[in-house]
Short mmCIF file of C-alpha atoms in Angstrom, two decimals:
data_model
loop_
_atom_site.label_atom_id
_atom_site.label_comp_id
_atom_site.label_asym_id
_atom_site.label_seq_id
_atom_site.Cartn_x
_atom_site.Cartn_y
_atom_site.Cartn_z
CA MET Z 1471 0.00 0.00 0.00
CA LEU Z 1472 2.78 2.46 0.84
CA GLU Z 1473 4.48 1.78 -2.44
CA ALA Z 1474 1.40 2.78 -4.44
CA LYS Z 1475 1.03 5.99 -2.43
CA ALA Z 1476 4.64 7.10 -2.07
CA ARG Z 1477 6.53 5.69 -5.04
CA PRO Z 1478 5.18 7.99 -7.79
CA GLN Z 1479 6.14 11.10 -5.80
CA PHE Z 1480 9.50 9.65 -4.86
CA LEU Z 1481 10.36 8.81 -8.48
CA ARG Z 1482 9.43 12.36 -9.51
CA GLY Z 1483 11.83 13.67 -6.89
CA ASP Z 1484 9.02 15.10 -4.76
CA PHE Z 1485 10.43 13.65 -1.56
CA GLU Z 1486 8.29 15.80 0.74
CA ALA Z 1487 5.11 14.43 -0.86
CA ALA Z 1488 6.42 10.85 -0.79
CA ASP Z 1489 7.22 11.04 2.90
CA PHE Z 1490 3.94 12.79 3.70
CA MET Z 1491 1.90 10.18 1.83
CA ALA Z 1492 3.73 7.30 3.52
CA MET Z 1493 3.17 8.71 6.99
CA LYS Z 1494 -0.44 9.61 6.16
CA GLU Z 1495 -1.10 5.95 5.35
CA VAL Z 1496 0.23 5.01 8.79
CA GLU Z 1497 -2.07 7.59 10.35
CA VAL Z 1498 -5.07 6.21 8.46
CA ARG Z 1499 -4.23 2.64 9.51
CA VAL Z 1500 -3.81 3.57 13.18
CA ARG Z 1501 -7.16 5.35 13.11
CA GLU Z 1502 -8.87 2.34 11.51
CA LEU Z 1503 -7.36 -0.20 13.92
CA ALA Z 1504 -8.10 1.97 16.94
CA GLY Z 1505 -11.62 2.82 15.79
CA LEU Z 1506 -11.04 6.51 16.45
CA SER Z 1507 -12.73 9.50 14.83
CA ASN Z 1508 -11.32 11.38 11.84
CA SER Z 1509 -11.17 14.44 14.09
CA VAL Z 1510 -8.35 12.85 16.13
CA ILE Z 1511 -5.10 13.49 14.28
CA GLY Z 1512 -1.31 13.32 14.50
CA GLN Z 1513 0.35 12.89 17.84
CA THR Z 1514 -2.98 13.07 19.66
CA LEU Z 1515 -4.19 10.13 17.60
CA MET Z 1516 -1.09 8.14 18.51
CA THR Z 1517 -1.50 8.96 22.21
CA ASP Z 1518 -5.18 8.05 22.22
CA ALA Z 1519 -4.58 4.82 20.27
CA PHE Z 1520 -1.59 3.52 22.26
CA ARG Z 1521 -2.08 5.13 25.69
CA PRO Z 1522 -1.46 3.09 28.81
CA PRO Z 1523 -4.29 2.70 31.32
CA LYS Z 1524 -4.82 5.96 33.18
CA ASN Z 1525 -5.66 4.09 36.37
CA ALA Z 1526 -3.98 0.71 36.79
CA ASN Z 1527 -6.37 -0.06 39.67
CA ASP Z 1528 -9.45 0.37 37.47
CA PRO Z 1529 -10.32 -3.03 35.93
CA ASN Z 1530 -12.35 -1.27 33.23
CA ASP Z 1531 -9.45 0.90 32.02
CA HIS Z 1532 -7.59 -1.19 29.48
CA GLY Z 1533 -5.66 1.70 27.94
CA GLY Z 1534 -5.98 2.82 24.35
CA PRO Z 1535 -7.38 0.46 21.73
CA LEU Z 1536 -3.87 -0.44 20.53
CA TRP Z 1537 -2.27 -0.71 23.97
CA ASP Z 1538 -0.81 -4.18 24.50
CA PRO Z 1539 -1.46 -5.26 28.10
CA THR Z 1540 0.73 -8.34 27.59
CA ALA Z 1541 3.82 -6.29 26.73
CA ALA Z 1542 6.23 -4.98 29.30
CA PRO Z 1543 4.78 -1.59 30.26
CA GLY Z 1544 7.94 0.30 29.34
CA GLU Z 1545 8.02 -1.32 25.91
CA ALA Z 1546 4.34 -0.59 25.30
CA VAL Z 1547 4.90 3.07 26.21
CA ALA Z 1548 7.99 3.12 23.96
CA LEU Z 1549 5.85 1.88 21.06
CA MET Z 1550 3.43 4.76 21.64
CA GLU Z 1551 6.36 7.17 21.78
CA LEU Z 1552 7.81 5.71 18.57
CA PHE Z 1553 4.59 6.44 16.70
CA LYS Z 1554 4.25 9.88 18.30
CA GLY Z 1555 7.86 10.73 17.50
CA ALA Z 1556 7.57 9.61 13.90
CA PHE Z 1557 4.56 11.86 13.45
CA GLY Z 1558 6.01 14.81 15.30
CA THR Z 1559 9.19 14.62 13.27
CA PHE Z 1560 8.13 13.55 9.78
CA LYS Z 1561 4.37 13.99 9.25
CA ASN Z 1562 3.32 17.05 11.22
CA PRO Z 1563 5.88 19.50 9.80
CA ALA Z 1564 4.83 18.70 6.22
CA SER Z 1565 1.20 19.13 7.27
CA HIS Z 1566 1.80 22.71 8.37
CA ARG Z 1567 4.58 24.15 6.23
CA ARG Z 1568 6.86 23.47 3.30
CA VAL Z 1569 9.57 20.97 4.14
CA ASP Z 1570 12.38 20.71 1.63
CA PHE Z 1571 13.69 17.18 1.41
CA THR Z 1572 16.64 17.24 -0.95
CA ASP Z 1573 18.35 14.05 0.14
CA PRO Z 1574 16.81 11.02 -1.57
CA THR Z 1575 18.40 8.67 0.97
CA GLU Z 1576 16.83 10.49 3.90
CA ALA Z 1577 13.47 10.56 2.12
CA ALA Z 1578 13.70 6.82 1.42
CA GLU Z 1579 14.50 6.19 5.08
CA VAL Z 1580 11.35 8.06 6.14
CA VAL Z 1581 9.32 5.87 3.77
CA LEU Z 1582 11.07 2.81 5.23
CA LEU Z 1583 10.21 4.01 8.74
CA ALA Z 1584 6.57 4.29 7.67
CA ASP Z 1585 6.84 0.77 6.26
CA LEU Z 1586 8.19 -0.51 9.58
CA LEU Z 1587 5.34 1.18 11.42
CA MET Z 1588 2.88 -0.50 9.04
CA HIS Z 1589 4.46 -3.88 9.80
CA LEU Z 1590 4.08 -3.23 13.52
CA LEU Z 1591 0.43 -2.37 12.88
CA ASP Z 1592 0.05 -5.64 10.96
CA LYS Z 1593 1.18 -7.49 14.10
CA ILE Z 1594 -1.26 -5.52 16.23
CA ALA Z 1595 -4.09 -6.29 13.79
CA ALA Z 1596 -3.21 -9.99 13.85
CA ALA Z 1597 -3.26 -9.97 17.65
CA GLN Z 1598 -6.61 -8.18 17.65
CA ASN Z 1599 -8.02 -10.74 15.23
CA ALA Z 1600 -6.68 -13.64 17.30
CA ALA Z 1601 -8.24 -12.17 20.44
CA THR Z 1602 -11.67 -11.89 18.81
CA SER Z 1603 -11.63 -15.21 16.97
CA PRO Z 1604 -13.42 -18.15 18.60
#
């Protein structure tokens, strides 16, 4: 999916658009998996999707829809921070101003980061499906 969205821009040398499109696809996928509204965007989306439980003593607070209660808490928080950091660094700036990417290697690495995030989301989706399957 990322290839279809980012490759045409990348091949044209429009690295900003390629990186933006790749990260946008991650944002769309997080929103879909988390079941969150289109009004929740960027780093807020990542926080809401991956947040740890606000009250560990509340049996009804399971954290965000993509929070993994089976993971070590520090690692689960780090995953949230990874997604937030990727958006704060590579998606949000291009959403609000012109970002001149002139280095094709750096642009390709941003697309590869988006690809890695999509693979992590694939694992989360598989775990969600396993948890809901009879």
